[in-house]
Amino acid sequence: MKKMMTYSEGIREGMSAAMRKDPDVVLFGEDVGMFGGCFGVSAGMFDEFGPERVRDTPISESAIIGCAVGAASTGLRPIAEIMMMDFLTVAMDQMCNNAAKLRFMTGGALHFPMVIRTAGGAGVNAAAQHSQSLEAWVTHVPGLKMVFPSNAQDAYGLMLSAVADDNPVVYEEHKAMLAMESEVDLDEGPIPLGVGKVVRPGSDVTIVAVGNMVHQALAAAETLEKDGIDCEIIDPRTLYPFDFDMVANSIDKTHKAIVVSEEVKRGGYMGEISAQISENLFDSLDAPVVRIGALNTPVPFSPALEPIYLPNAEDIVKAVRSQG
Amino acid sequence: MADNKDMVKDLYLTMRRIREFETNAMNLFAEGKIPGFVHLYLGEEAVASGVCSNLREDDYITSTHRGHGHIIAKGGDLKFMMAELFGKATGYCKGKGGSMHIADGTRGIIGANGIVGAGQSISTGVGLQILLHKTDQVCVCFFGDGSTNQATFHESLNLAAVWNLPIVFVCENNGYGISNPQSRHQKIKDVADRAVAYGIPGVVCDGNDVFAVRETSAEAIKRAREGKGPTLVECKTYRQRGHFEGDPAIYKPKEEQEAWLKKDPLDKMSKWMTDEGGFSAAEVKAIDDQVKAEVAEAVKFAEDSPYPTPESGVEDVYSDIVEEVRDR
Ligand SMILES: Cc1ncc(C[n+]2csc(CCOP(=O)(O)OP(=O)(O)O)c2C)c(N)n1
Ligand SMILES: [Mg+2]
């Protein structure tokens, strides 16, 4: 059955469905219990699943991820929440040196079915330590998968797959999108990791955008349509494994590519995608790939500065026009 | 206890300044004039006021996300603070940091901080600098009960202890880390008990009694100044508001909230002043009026100030490199 749902509800429905199905799925993190999470994403789950399975932790990010690693290695399927993506840094050792590497280092003797949920992104004047988009830091580490839904349906379907996956999956939630509503069909079920989505079919240029930037790309496409430019927008949904075939098929048709993310442009994950396109599809390109990202600065607080820091539809329009 | 009338007046003035600043910030947030996250210090005024009354201008503090009170007590300028809360160009951080990141290098304020536990580690470096430069300055590191479960707490107190650093670690135990009451985030009641693990003194005081805070921290600050190393001071207090503005704080039991409101540090102090301290009601009111005018001026300054220019947004990332502005 179809109904309207917020992005936040999509995430919650995904977690709840996974917990109803498998008693080994547990949720823990700071204030995720009775408080329902700092942004209310897990509201009501404490009541439904009880204090055994929905647990508040002390403020101890390193222990939160370390605990998930140990729990996952011995039979639970934890969903561990790190309130803000910026605080992943505090848990980086457990995430990068343990969660990501122990399967490989033990020759596959141990496995780590765990999800790290975390709220990323700017746009709410939360300043430089509560607003970052750190996709590149996560995807750089072999052993971690990463998903980043852009709407409620994907939030739901990707959560089901992330929990079912036998590897550590970092699940990014954009904090400025939590209240965004869209239509969801809960019967549609899991969305496989590594499968992108053509959000808008088109023939003139391929725009690869993730998270909040999908919506900026859609707005740009509307503007460009008036100029007679027909944009194809691809939301990869999973950053790793990445659906490169979908992007390649699109570029075969359009011969132009723009990649967009909210990350600081320098060293962003979209730079990796741009490089893959250039390396593999050089012959079908009519113009250099254009990367669009945030300014190379920490995220500013002021309402006068944050919108300038962030990439937006206007930047996408400009980039498309610059490709001729 | 109260040594003299001027000292009492100064303590009350600082507490009242914080109360007035925070009350205004609360209202301005509700009116939508202050964006972002705002964590108020209402109810905890005696802690910063009592501790910082023992500090010199050249001493240092590190602060937290709930930092307005610390900064005011260390002599921060209300106008620049309020302008920063608004995100204006005239603010302490030129609008780049906001409520959680105010710093003033000229007053030893090494910054509020949005990362829980960050100040604990940073304070050790400040302490090392003092040690190596052989001055008799000290650093006070403020942090909450919830932050004492971060690895930084253990690492920093241990480091400060083995290096004998001139730091006073001040734990503001307001009973909660966001929605999590102390009883559910740690098994101990007194954070000060943990000092044993580092071989340093740990003391507890009533954080709503500014004289008690002043006296307890004076001793610790004296020790640090004399090169005798760090102390962990725990001040028991209460956060009268939600964790941040917008948090209805339904997790706080009503009786608990009411009991603590009865122990309000400002009520307690003003009552003491008129009952026992030799102040007339008019003298107390004169301080209140002075503070109201100061804060009103700060709000007006913030409202009248310009927003930062787009070009300023790419400055200050490095000392020598200015990043490119987007041409849109
Ligand atoms: C590393 C990190 N983890 C989590 C948070 C989110 N957070 C902000 S304040 C806070 C609670 C802090 O509690 P406490 O230390 O007792 O300070 P209080 O807010 O009570 O003054 C939390 C969890 C953060 N800012 N940084
Ligand atoms: Mg606290």
XYZ file of C-alpha atoms and ligand atoms in Angstrom:
679
model
C 0.000 0.000 0.000
C 1.273 3.470 -0.879
C 1.349 6.321 1.579
C 3.115 9.607 2.213
C 6.013 9.349 4.618
C 8.851 11.521 5.777
C 12.450 10.520 5.125
C 12.784 10.080 8.870
C 9.793 7.719 8.957
C 11.256 5.769 6.055
C 14.406 5.142 8.079
C 12.381 4.185 11.144
C 10.096 1.845 9.198
C 13.179 0.155 7.781
C 14.742 -0.370 11.194
C 11.476 -1.496 12.747
C 10.729 -3.976 9.975
C 14.224 -5.446 10.348
C 13.800 -5.708 14.122
C 10.391 -7.377 13.844
C 11.820 -9.973 11.527
C 15.018 -10.809 13.394
C 15.360 -10.710 17.186
C 19.131 -10.371 16.802
C 18.777 -6.904 15.307
C 19.358 -4.309 18.034
C 19.645 -0.527 18.045
C 21.958 1.441 20.294
C 23.444 4.920 20.483
C 23.199 8.207 22.358
C 19.604 9.149 23.240
C 18.074 6.680 20.756
C 15.797 5.187 23.436
C 12.956 6.987 25.162
C 14.111 10.294 23.688
C 13.728 8.776 20.225
C 17.057 10.057 18.943
C 18.393 13.586 18.735
C 16.265 14.159 15.601
C 13.396 11.858 16.569
C 14.251 9.216 13.961
C 13.842 6.288 16.368
C 10.765 7.736 18.127
C 8.487 4.967 19.381
C 10.977 2.154 18.866
C 11.847 1.985 22.557
C 8.158 1.382 23.288
C 7.813 -1.272 20.636
C 11.042 -3.207 21.179
C 11.874 -2.458 24.804
C 15.024 -1.495 26.648
C 16.868 -4.722 25.841
C 16.950 -4.088 22.122
C 16.800 -0.283 21.962
C 19.570 0.956 24.203
C 20.843 4.350 25.230
C 24.601 4.468 25.517
C 26.761 6.883 27.456
C 28.518 9.536 25.338
C 31.225 7.169 24.146
C 31.399 6.935 20.363
C 34.453 4.745 20.316
C 32.760 2.210 22.585
C 29.551 2.390 20.535
C 31.290 1.230 17.365
C 33.619 -1.150 19.168
C 30.570 -2.695 20.818
C 28.895 -3.100 17.439
C 31.998 -4.848 16.117
C 32.053 -7.337 18.964
C 28.309 -7.894 18.865
C 28.314 -8.423 15.113
C 31.212 -10.859 15.244
C 29.319 -13.123 17.629
C 25.770 -13.226 16.331
C 23.903 -9.967 16.792
C 23.114 -7.638 13.905
C 23.562 -4.256 15.531
C 22.427 -0.897 14.220
C 24.730 1.565 15.970
C 23.920 5.246 15.816
C 26.534 7.984 15.807
C 24.408 11.079 16.320
C 26.267 13.270 13.840
C 28.546 12.223 11.035
C 31.125 14.645 12.447
C 31.415 12.398 15.519
C 32.446 9.434 13.381
C 35.897 10.909 13.854
C 35.737 10.008 17.538
C 35.006 6.381 16.566
C 37.283 6.284 13.544
C 39.644 3.678 14.968
C 36.899 1.173 15.682
C 35.243 1.877 12.338
C 38.306 1.869 10.106
C 40.768 -0.410 11.858
C 38.342 -2.936 13.233
C 34.905 -2.995 11.594
C 36.377 -2.500 8.133
C 39.447 -4.714 8.306
C 38.914 -7.651 10.638
C 37.168 -9.876 8.086
C 40.098 -9.553 5.709
C 42.765 -9.800 8.356
C 41.223 -12.940 9.792
C 40.983 -14.475 6.345
C 37.212 -14.387 6.544
C 37.112 -16.234 9.875
C 34.987 -13.462 11.384
C 32.239 -11.401 9.841
C 30.593 -8.167 10.820
C 26.945 -7.670 9.903
C 26.478 -4.181 11.340
C 25.014 -0.833 10.346
C 26.411 2.515 11.432
C 23.664 5.125 11.117
C 24.734 8.726 11.160
C 23.269 12.154 10.360
C 25.334 14.105 7.877
C 24.984 17.276 5.896
C 24.566 21.004 6.370
C 21.764 23.500 5.947
C 20.547 23.906 9.519
C 23.125 26.427 10.842
C 24.754 23.798 13.003
C 28.294 24.994 12.166
C 31.488 23.148 11.360
C 31.358 20.291 13.880
C 27.727 19.284 13.272
C 27.292 19.643 9.506
C 29.921 17.777 7.573
C 29.519 15.374 4.669
C 32.288 12.823 5.087
C 31.461 10.320 2.346
C 35.039 10.312 1.078
C 36.438 9.354 4.472
C 34.133 6.352 4.646
C 34.374 5.145 1.047
C 38.160 5.395 1.136
C 38.318 2.470 3.533
C 38.146 -0.986 1.930
C 35.808 -3.154 3.952
C 33.092 -0.565 4.502
C 29.975 -0.244 2.374
C 28.050 2.992 2.312
C 24.498 4.027 1.464
C 22.957 7.479 1.339
C 19.219 7.597 0.572
C 17.614 10.689 -0.945
C 13.936 9.912 -0.218
C 11.711 7.907 2.119
C 11.295 4.865 -0.146
C 15.033 4.481 -0.582
C 15.584 5.147 3.120
C 13.293 2.213 3.874
C 14.561 -0.190 1.244
C 18.231 0.558 1.810
C 17.868 0.083 5.560
C 16.439 -3.405 5.007
C 19.384 -4.327 2.799
C 21.965 -2.690 5.037
C 20.786 -4.695 8.038
C 20.636 -7.910 6.006
C 24.142 -7.416 4.622
C 26.956 -9.376 6.241
C 29.373 -6.449 6.067
C 29.651 -3.163 7.935
C 27.439 -0.625 6.159
C 27.584 3.088 6.931
C 24.100 4.533 6.478
C 24.076 8.310 6.055
C 20.923 10.299 6.810
C 20.823 13.913 5.673
C 19.621 15.981 8.616
C 18.073 18.663 6.413
C 15.933 16.052 4.639
C 14.423 14.328 7.674
C 11.052 16.066 7.406
C 10.856 15.776 3.614
C 7.776 13.800 2.543
C 7.449 11.436 -0.364
C 5.354 8.459 -1.406
C 6.367 5.082 -0.040
C 5.206 1.580 -0.804
C 6.295 -0.591 2.102
C 5.525 -3.729 0.089
C 8.367 -2.924 -2.256
C 10.885 -4.281 0.219
C 14.652 -4.164 0.162
C 16.619 -2.175 -2.392
C 19.758 -4.128 -3.210
C 23.037 -2.430 -2.343
C 24.906 -1.255 -5.423
C 21.874 -0.581 -7.577
C 21.364 3.044 -8.599
C 18.227 4.697 -9.857
C 17.489 6.899 -12.841
C 15.578 9.603 -11.063
C 14.856 11.506 -14.226
C 15.436 10.113 -17.697
C 17.001 12.456 -20.237
C 19.193 12.518 -23.305
C 21.566 15.492 -23.232
C 23.656 15.284 -20.063
C 24.142 12.805 -17.202
C 24.029 14.253 -13.705
C 25.170 11.919 -10.929
C 23.967 13.292 -7.581
C 23.603 11.863 -4.081
C 21.568 12.682 -0.968
C 20.248 16.194 -0.791
C 21.915 17.033 -4.094
C 19.461 14.813 -5.966
C 16.823 17.438 -5.244
C 19.090 20.271 -6.364
C 19.738 18.356 -9.586
C 16.003 17.928 -10.156
C 15.485 21.670 -9.715
C 18.348 22.371 -12.128
C 16.846 19.989 -14.683
C 13.589 21.932 -14.616
C 15.386 25.170 -15.362
C 17.433 23.578 -18.115
C 14.386 21.998 -19.694
C 13.194 25.498 -20.532
C 16.428 25.948 -22.507
C 15.731 22.708 -24.321
C 18.398 20.759 -22.394
C 17.217 17.336 -21.291
C 19.043 16.089 -18.172
C 19.291 12.488 -17.038
C 19.714 12.309 -13.266
C 21.188 9.266 -11.587
C 21.048 8.721 -7.840
C 23.506 5.887 -7.103
C 21.915 5.460 -3.629
C 24.792 3.222 -2.617
C 28.198 4.916 -2.749
C 30.049 1.651 -2.392
C 29.457 -0.714 -4.147
C 28.836 1.837 -6.887
C 26.520 1.213 -9.843
C 28.987 2.248 -12.510
C 27.137 0.368 -15.259
C 24.131 2.602 -14.841
C 26.312 5.686 -15.170
C 28.197 4.257 -18.165
C 24.976 3.373 -19.999
C 23.711 6.881 -19.463
C 26.897 8.556 -20.674
C 26.880 6.331 -23.771
C 23.687 8.163 -24.617
C 24.416 11.716 -23.383
C 28.216 11.983 -23.821
C 28.397 14.477 -20.953
C 28.663 14.079 -17.199
C 28.346 16.239 -14.100
C 28.923 14.766 -10.640
C 27.471 16.466 -7.581
C 27.768 15.983 -3.848
C 27.586 18.135 -0.764
C 31.091 17.200 0.305
C 33.910 19.702 0.328
C 34.995 19.522 -3.304
C 38.673 18.800 -2.689
C 39.114 15.083 -2.242
C 35.392 14.356 -2.310
C 34.053 10.939 -3.299
C 32.583 12.399 -6.468
C 36.167 13.056 -7.555
C 36.621 9.285 -7.554
C 33.529 8.845 -9.718
C 34.726 11.579 -12.045
C 38.079 9.813 -12.380
C 36.391 6.488 -13.138
C 34.299 8.122 -15.840
C 37.344 9.783 -17.395
C 39.430 6.618 -17.260
C 36.804 4.268 -18.611
C 34.569 6.359 -20.828
C 37.002 8.866 -22.302
C 35.979 8.042 -25.855
C 32.307 8.665 -25.328
C 32.776 12.041 -23.604
C 32.192 15.247 -25.552
C 33.328 17.463 -22.666
C 35.402 17.109 -19.495
C 33.496 15.793 -16.482
C 32.548 18.598 -14.087
C 32.628 18.094 -10.313
C 30.356 20.157 -8.091
C 30.853 20.274 -4.345
C 30.901 22.584 -1.351
C 33.539 25.280 -0.872
C 36.867 24.066 0.475
C 36.212 25.465 3.931
C 34.748 24.182 7.179
C 30.949 24.590 7.225
C 30.158 28.176 8.302
C 27.458 28.945 10.858
C 25.969 32.221 9.681
C 22.742 32.125 7.674
C 24.533 34.559 5.365
C 27.429 32.165 4.724
C 26.042 28.641 4.773
C 24.054 28.978 1.525
C 27.186 30.262 -0.201
C 29.197 27.323 1.083
C 26.677 24.778 -0.177
C 26.417 23.683 -3.799
C 22.977 24.246 -5.327
C 20.819 24.007 -8.431
C 22.281 27.193 -9.853
C 25.771 25.692 -9.813
C 24.480 22.639 -11.657
C 22.733 24.761 -14.268
C 25.917 26.721 -14.798
C 28.037 23.608 -15.107
C 25.708 22.067 -17.674
C 25.732 25.255 -19.720
C 29.523 25.425 -19.523
C 29.745 22.049 -21.233
C 28.135 23.564 -24.330
C 32.353 32.774 52.465
C 31.836 36.386 51.615
C 35.116 38.198 52.221
C 33.764 41.606 51.458
C 30.934 43.461 49.817
C 32.700 44.207 46.539
C 33.490 40.590 46.004
C 29.861 39.627 46.655
C 28.708 42.311 44.296
C 31.031 41.051 41.561
C 29.869 37.482 41.962
C 26.242 38.493 41.772
C 26.901 40.786 38.824
C 28.446 37.946 36.831
C 25.646 35.550 37.674
C 23.019 38.111 36.791
C 24.789 38.921 33.529
C 24.694 35.281 32.534
C 21.044 34.946 33.555
C 20.053 38.019 31.585
C 22.096 37.058 28.537
C 20.665 33.553 28.477
C 17.095 34.700 29.014
C 17.463 37.023 26.068
C 19.076 34.306 23.954
C 16.159 32.010 24.827
C 13.607 34.570 23.684
C 15.514 35.565 20.581
C 15.812 31.911 19.586
C 12.056 31.511 20.030
C 11.520 34.561 17.829
C 13.658 32.987 15.140
C 16.369 35.622 15.339
C 19.056 33.211 16.531
C 19.511 30.159 14.285
C 21.108 26.768 14.895
C 21.649 24.944 18.175
C 21.512 26.934 21.414
C 22.382 25.271 24.741
C 21.553 27.514 27.680
C 23.360 27.801 30.994
C 20.245 28.814 32.959
C 20.453 27.355 36.478
C 24.198 26.748 36.332
C 25.363 30.361 36.678
C 27.046 29.899 40.051
C 29.574 27.445 38.643
C 31.276 29.618 36.038
C 30.866 32.733 38.179
C 32.378 31.162 41.290
C 35.274 29.461 39.497
C 36.233 32.371 37.254
C 36.126 34.817 40.179
C 39.433 33.216 41.178
C 41.046 33.633 37.776
C 43.261 36.372 36.414
C 42.781 37.873 32.991
C 45.850 35.969 31.740
C 44.557 32.591 32.923
C 42.888 30.255 30.458
C 39.628 28.379 30.176
C 38.323 25.738 27.815
C 34.583 25.460 27.405
C 31.808 23.346 25.922
C 28.690 23.487 23.749
C 27.024 25.073 26.811
C 29.606 27.812 26.948
C 27.946 31.237 27.224
C 28.261 31.311 31.017
C 31.948 30.410 30.998
C 32.734 33.077 28.462
C 30.813 35.791 30.285
C 32.435 34.862 33.582
C 35.889 35.024 31.991
C 35.168 38.560 30.807
C 33.812 37.944 27.305
C 32.174 40.918 25.624
C 28.389 40.575 25.555
C 28.047 42.509 22.302
C 30.436 40.295 20.364
C 28.873 37.208 21.900
C 25.345 38.174 20.981
C 26.394 39.191 17.486
C 27.975 35.755 17.059
C 24.760 34.051 18.118
C 23.024 36.002 15.361
C 25.700 35.017 12.810
C 26.765 38.594 12.246
C 30.102 39.866 10.911
C 30.810 41.702 14.171
C 30.544 38.530 16.252
C 33.463 36.928 18.064
C 33.962 34.466 15.191
C 32.792 36.805 12.402
C 29.652 34.681 12.179
C 31.549 31.526 11.298
C 31.139 29.653 14.565
C 27.886 30.572 16.293
C 26.819 29.758 19.838
C 28.930 26.610 20.205
C 32.272 28.021 19.095
C 32.897 31.371 20.762
C 36.541 32.091 21.595
C 38.510 35.153 22.691
C 42.276 34.805 22.441
C 42.810 38.103 24.257
C 41.041 36.833 27.372
C 42.363 33.310 27.528
C 39.096 31.845 26.272
C 40.304 28.911 24.194
C 36.877 28.324 22.863
C 33.536 26.774 23.392
C 33.442 23.479 21.517
C 30.834 21.370 19.785
C 32.616 18.075 20.316
C 31.827 16.612 23.719
C 35.099 15.995 25.540
C 37.270 18.036 23.190
C 38.164 20.698 25.746
C 39.555 18.099 28.129
C 42.351 17.206 25.737
C 42.903 20.769 24.567
C 43.375 21.907 28.158
C 46.350 19.564 28.546
C 48.157 21.414 25.788
C 47.398 24.740 27.395
C 48.779 23.320 30.618
C 51.919 22.115 28.865
C 52.478 25.558 27.367
C 52.213 27.141 30.819
C 54.589 24.544 32.225
C 57.231 25.066 29.550
C 56.971 28.846 29.653
C 57.314 28.663 33.431
C 54.556 31.168 34.188
C 52.174 30.897 37.107
C 49.061 30.889 34.948
C 46.449 28.151 35.177
C 43.890 26.607 32.864
C 40.362 25.759 33.945
C 38.688 23.084 31.874
C 34.881 23.064 32.081
C 32.878 20.002 31.033
C 29.644 18.186 31.786
C 28.845 14.924 33.578
C 28.003 13.222 30.286
C 31.383 14.049 28.814
C 33.170 12.123 31.541
C 32.284 8.924 29.665
C 34.355 9.960 26.680
C 37.807 8.481 26.232
C 39.163 12.046 26.261
C 38.276 12.334 29.947
C 40.411 9.385 30.929
C 43.261 10.201 28.589
C 43.399 13.873 29.524
C 43.168 13.547 33.288
C 45.796 10.872 33.263
C 48.106 12.945 31.088
C 47.586 16.052 33.197
C 48.324 14.042 36.321
C 51.541 12.390 35.123
C 52.845 15.648 33.687
C 51.714 17.589 36.745
C 49.952 20.188 34.615
C 48.448 23.396 36.056
C 44.851 22.516 35.215
C 41.652 22.547 37.191
C 39.111 20.152 35.728
C 35.650 21.448 36.577
C 32.835 18.970 36.061
C 29.445 20.658 35.900
C 27.254 17.820 36.974
C 23.801 18.971 35.899
C 22.387 15.474 36.106
C 21.967 14.817 32.390
C 23.702 14.196 29.109
C 20.880 15.247 26.780
C 18.040 12.889 27.844
C 20.199 10.444 29.747
C 20.162 10.940 33.526
C 23.437 10.418 35.325
C 22.100 7.271 36.997
C 21.806 5.655 33.574
C 25.074 6.835 32.074
C 27.429 5.971 34.946
C 27.351 3.857 38.098
C 28.945 6.437 40.373
C 27.189 9.416 41.938
C 30.253 11.598 42.375
C 32.328 12.107 39.268
C 35.007 13.384 41.653
C 35.519 9.766 42.781
C 37.296 9.160 39.509
C 40.181 11.396 40.602
C 41.481 8.440 42.602
C 42.232 6.654 39.360
C 44.618 9.431 38.354
C 46.204 10.032 41.729
C 44.893 13.591 41.967
C 42.518 15.258 44.445
C 38.804 15.106 43.682
C 36.364 17.382 45.479
C 32.624 17.946 45.359
C 30.743 21.149 46.021
C 27.261 22.614 45.765
C 27.243 24.096 42.290
C 24.250 26.292 43.046
C 26.062 28.024 45.906
C 28.442 30.512 44.389
C 30.431 30.894 47.625
C 30.981 27.165 47.862
C 32.107 27.010 44.254
C 34.418 29.975 44.736
C 36.000 28.528 47.831
C 36.412 24.992 46.518
C 37.877 26.050 43.221
C 40.136 28.644 44.878
C 41.955 25.848 46.622
C 42.359 23.860 43.402
C 43.481 26.902 41.449
C 46.034 27.730 44.148
C 47.434 24.209 43.941
C 47.739 24.461 40.161
C 49.399 27.873 40.352
C 51.907 26.589 42.854
C 52.912 23.766 40.561
C 51.196 21.053 42.570
C 49.246 19.686 39.614
C 45.653 19.167 38.556
C 42.488 18.759 40.635
C 39.087 17.449 39.673
C 36.344 19.693 41.050
C 32.758 18.553 40.715
C 29.934 21.088 41.013
C 26.462 19.643 41.522
C 23.944 21.721 39.655
C 20.931 21.464 37.376
C 20.018 22.406 33.842
C 16.763 24.315 34.166
C 15.956 24.181 30.431
C 15.967 21.398 27.863
C 19.259 20.197 26.449
C 18.977 22.658 23.603
C 16.271 25.193 22.912
C 13.411 23.317 21.308
C 13.874 20.248 23.527
C 10.749 20.011 25.699
C 12.716 17.861 28.197
C 9.857 15.490 28.948
C 12.431 13.081 30.391
C 12.931 15.339 33.424
C 10.596 14.409 36.308
C 8.421 17.349 37.283
C 9.186 17.057 41.003
C 12.886 17.065 40.273
C 12.629 20.194 38.139
C 10.547 21.947 40.786
C 12.877 20.991 43.613
C 15.846 22.387 41.730
C 14.025 25.578 40.779
C 13.634 26.151 44.508
C 17.422 25.981 44.744
C 17.902 28.538 41.986
C 21.405 29.980 42.382
C 20.373 33.565 41.695
C 17.404 33.511 44.051
C 19.623 32.007 46.699
C 22.296 34.655 46.222
C 20.028 37.695 46.097
C 18.196 36.475 49.177
C 21.471 36.020 51.012
C 22.598 39.480 49.966
C 19.595 41.228 51.439
C 19.109 38.915 54.443
C 22.697 38.547 55.550
C 25.073 40.302 53.170
C 24.228 43.857 54.100
C 22.743 44.806 50.731
C 19.561 46.800 50.391
C 16.936 45.684 47.892
C 17.686 48.867 45.983
C 21.360 47.960 45.694
C 20.486 44.569 44.258
C 18.030 46.138 41.874
C 20.651 48.623 40.723
C 22.841 45.693 39.642
C 19.898 44.057 37.885
C 19.138 47.283 36.048
C 22.740 47.758 35.017
C 22.834 44.238 33.590
C 19.505 44.647 31.783
C 20.891 47.722 30.054
C 24.148 45.951 29.127
C 22.349 43.005 27.573
C 19.816 45.220 25.808
C 22.739 47.088 24.304
C 24.312 43.801 23.210
C 21.072 42.714 21.528
C 20.773 46.032 19.754
C 24.393 45.786 18.646
C 23.714 42.317 17.238
C 20.519 43.360 15.509
C 22.100 46.440 13.949
C 25.244 44.630 12.781
C 25.727 43.516 9.175
C 25.929 39.914 8.045
C 29.311 38.678 6.828
C 30.156 39.172 3.154
C 30.458 36.133 0.863
C 34.193 36.797 0.454
C 34.763 36.556 4.213
C 33.444 32.987 4.130
C 36.634 31.703 2.517
C 39.023 33.584 4.794
C 40.492 32.206 8.031
C 40.734 28.593 6.887
C 44.524 28.984 6.862
C 46.865 31.694 8.046
C 48.197 32.142 4.539
C 45.875 30.590 1.965
C 42.539 32.089 1.014
C 40.253 29.577 -0.651
C 38.412 30.424 -3.843
C 34.942 31.908 -3.690
C 32.345 30.267 -5.878
C 31.355 32.462 -8.754
C 27.641 32.088 -9.002
C 31.623 13.704 20.366
C 30.220 14.150 20.566
N 29.263 13.246 20.814
C 27.988 13.619 20.990
C 27.645 14.936 20.898
C 26.196 15.347 21.054
N 26.009 16.000 22.340
C 26.092 17.328 22.466
S 25.946 17.813 24.049
C 25.714 16.241 24.579
C 25.476 15.959 26.021
C 26.573 16.445 26.870
O 26.288 16.172 28.203
P 27.164 16.801 29.341
O 28.605 16.561 29.054
O 26.642 16.342 30.629
O 26.943 18.377 29.161
P 25.581 19.196 29.365
O 24.933 19.270 28.036
O 24.753 18.509 30.366
O 26.041 20.537 29.813
C 25.780 15.353 23.512
C 25.628 13.901 23.612
C 28.669 15.864 20.619
N 28.400 17.166 20.486
N 29.940 15.466 20.474
Mg 25.254 17.207 31.894
